[in-house]
C-alpha positions as a Python dict, from the first residue, in 0.01 Angstrom:
ca = {
    (1, 'G'): (0, 0, 0),
    (2, 'A'): (134, -357, 88),
    (3, 'P'): (368, -214, 373),
    (4, 'H'): (471, -617, 392),
    (5, 'R'): (544, -688, 49),
    (6, 'P'): (763, -314, -66),
    (7, 'E'): (779, -526, -474),
    (8, 'K'): (384, -442, -505),
    (9, 'R'): (441, -53, -351),
    (10, 'A'): (419, 187, -618),
    (11, 'P'): (674, 521, -604),
    (12, 'V'): (581, 815, -391),
    (13, 'E'): (595, 1073, -681),
    (14, 'V'): (386, 837, -885),
    (15, 'F'): (101, 909, -607),
    (16, 'A'): (222, 1236, -584),
    (17, 'S'): (196, 1354, -902),
    (18, 'L'): (-153, 1209, -914),
    (19, 'C'): (-298, 1398, -611),
    (20, 'R'): (-146, 1739, -795),
    (21, 'Y'): (-278, 1591, -1066),
    (22, 'L'): (-615, 1518, -876),
    (23, 'Q'): (-608, 1867, -693),
    (24, 'T'): (-636, 2015, -1091),
    (25, 'R'): (-914, 1903, -1118),
    (26, 'G'): (-1113, 2013, -849),
    (27, 'I'): (-1072, 1693, -668),
    (28, 'A'): (-950, 1592, -330),
    (29, 'P'): (-682, 1307, -342),
    (30, 'V'): (-752, 1089, 30),
    (31, 'L'): (-467, 891, 97),
    (32, 'L'): (-527, 620, 329),
    (33, 'G'): (-281, 355, 538),
    (34, 'T'): (-146, 185, 781),
    (35, 'A'): (77, 312, 1105),
    (36, 'D'): (350, 80, 876),
    (37, 'E'): (266, 254, 604),
    (38, 'R'): (341, 643, 762),
    (39, 'A'): (665, 734, 643),
    (40, 'H'): (523, 654, 255),
    (41, 'I'): (227, 859, 277),
    (42, 'D'): (426, 1139, 454),
    (43, 'E'): (627, 1160, 141),
    (44, 'I'): (355, 1187, -73),
    (45, 'L'): (157, 1413, 105),
    (46, 'A'): (521, 1655, 126),
    (47, 'A'): (546, 1638, -236),
    (48, 'S'): (133, 1677, -288),
    (49, 'P'): (66, 1999, 6),
    (50, 'G'): (-382, 1962, 8),
    (51, 'A'): (-423, 1633, 8),
    (52, 'I'): (-599, 1483, 303),
    (53, 'D'): (-411, 1234, 509),
    (54, 'L'): (-671, 912, 706),
    (55, 'C'): (-320, 758, 742),
    (56, 'D'): (-423, 479, 1027),
    (57, 'R'): (-764, 641, 1112),
    (58, 'T'): (-938, 481, 854),
    (59, 'G'): (-1070, 56, 931),
    (60, 'F'): (-1261, -169, 669),
    (61, 'G'): (-1608, 3, 750),
    (62, 'D'): (-1491, 339, 663),
    (63, 'L'): (-1317, 263, 397),
    (64, 'A'): (-1605, 89, 253),
    (65, 'D'): (-1805, 489, 325),
    (66, 'L'): (-1524, 635, 176),
    (67, 'A'): (-1505, 365, -118),
    (68, 'R'): (-1872, 487, -192),
    (69, 'G'): (-1861, 869, -247),
    (70, 'A'): (-1548, 883, -423),
    (71, 'V'): (-1510, 982, -740),
    (72, 'G'): (-1231, 691, -830),
    (73, 'A'): (-977, 517, -518),
    (74, 'V'): (-576, 431, -673),
    (75, 'G'): (-365, 202, -490),
    (76, 'N'): (-124, -76, -529),
    (77, 'D'): (-219, -511, -508),
    (78, 'T'): (-352, -457, -178),
    (79, 'G'): (-704, -662, -9),
    (80, 'P'): (-819, -339, 32),
    (81, 'M'): (-859, -229, -342),
    (82, 'H'): (-1057, -518, -287),
    (83, 'L'): (-1295, -365, -93),
    (84, 'V'): (-1309, -75, -329),
    (85, 'A'): (-1384, -221, -635),
    (86, 'A'): (-1620, -495, -391),
    (87, 'V'): (-1886, -94, -336),
    (88, 'G'): (-1876, 4, -628),
    (89, 'C'): (-1624, 264, -677),
    (90, 'P'): (-1408, 327, -966),
    (91, 'S'): (-1097, 149, -889),
    (92, 'L'): (-749, 220, -1060),
    (93, 'V'): (-466, -86, -923),
    (94, 'L'): (-105, -94, -975),
    (95, 'F'): (69, -445, -1033),
    (96, 'T'): (418, -549, -1052),
    (97, 'A'): (560, -878, -1117),
    (98, 'A'): (460, -1025, -748),
    (99, 'S'): (131, -1070, -824),
    (100, 'D'): (-66, -1184, -1154),
    (101, 'P'): (-387, -931, -1192),
    (102, 'R'): (-557, -1208, -1413),
    (103, 'R'): (-586, -1417, -1088),
    (104, 'V'): (-577, -1179, -779),
    (105, 'R'): (-737, -841, -936),
    (106, 'P'): (-1024, -699, -758),
    (107, 'L'): (-1356, -809, -876),
    (108, 'G'): (-1649, -502, -981),
    (109, 'P'): (-1817, -310, -1196),
    (110, 'R'): (-1540, -74, -1276),
    (111, 'V'): (-1181, -194, -1208),
    (112, 'R'): (-880, -92, -1405),
    (113, 'V'): (-569, -238, -1340),
    (114, 'L'): (-218, -83, -1460),
    (115, 'Q'): (105, -389, -1455),
    (116, 'S'): (463, -324, -1510),
    (117, 'V'): (704, -503, -1446),
    (118, 'A'): (863, -341, -1119),
    (119, 'P'): (777, -98, -897),
    (120, 'D'): (1061, 161, -995),
    (121, 'R'): (879, 165, -1331),
    (122, 'L'): (542, 232, -1315),
    (123, 'D'): (526, 564, -1500),
    (124, 'A'): (320, 865, -1306),
    (125, 'E'): (202, 963, -1654),
    (126, 'A'): (94, 626, -1755),
    (127, 'V'): (-148, 626, -1456),
    (128, 'T'): (-303, 933, -1469),
    (129, 'G'): (-373, 809, -1842),
    (130, 'A'): (-543, 533, -1700),
    (131, 'W'): (-745, 776, -1401),
    (132, 'E'): (-862, 915, -1647),
    (133, 'E'): (-995, 676, -1890),
    (134, 'L'): (-1139, 501, -1626),
    (135, 'V'): (-1330, 798, -1447),
    (136, 'A'): (-1457, 823, -1835),
    (137, 'L'): (-1574, 460, -1851),
    (138, 'P'): (-1954, 376, -1808),
    (139, 'A'): (-2145, 247, -1505),
    (140, 'G'): (-2096, -174, -1544),
    (141, 'A'): (-1776, -167, -1802),
    (142, 'S'): (-1476, -279, -1688),
    (143, 'N'): (-1130, -375, -1873),
    (144, 'P'): (-946, -616, -1678),
    (145, 'S'): (-601, -474, -1920),
    (146, 'R'): (-538, -148, -1821),
    (147, 'P'): (-394, 43, -1553),
    (148, 'G'): (-439, 159, -1170),
    (149, 'I'): (-374, 358, -902),
    (150, 'S'): (-511, 376, -557),
    (151, 'I'): (-536, 539, -255),
    (152, 'P'): (-249, 296, 1),
    (153, 'T'): (-500, 103, 197),
    (154, 'A'): (-734, 46, 596),
    (155, 'R'): (-627, -116, 888),
    (156, 'Q'): (-926, -259, 1029),
    (157, 'R'): (-1052, -180, 1326),
}
C-alpha cells in the first residue's frame, strides 16, 4: 500500500508474518495492490507461500465485495482501507508518523489503528496481537487508539 508514499508502508516482513500466522489459523490471506506495488507484493508472497495474489486484478467494486466476505483486513494508511472499513469489514490500519490517525483514520464499526513513529518500527508481533483483538471485538465496537495491518490496495478501474 501507499506506493507514492513509502514512508507510510509497513515492512514486507510484517505482512509476511501476518500471512503465515493467518494460514496457521485456517484463514487464506489475500494480497491486493496496484501494478506499482507488484515488487512489494512479490516479496510478501515469497516469504509466505500460500497467500492469494490478486495484485492489479481488482477495482474498488471488487475490493468492497471481498471486504464484505472477509474475516478482516490489515493494511497501510491508504484510501482503499477507508472503503474496506466503510462496508463493515473488521479493519486493522497501520499508521506511521506520516499521518495523524485522529484526523484521517478510516471510520467504521470495527476499525483499529496501530501507529508507529516509522515503518521500520512496526512490529510483526504487535500487528498479530492487534489482529487477534480486532477479530475478537463484537460488532459495533471500535477502538481508535489501537493497531492495524492490511491487505494492500486496489486500483480503480
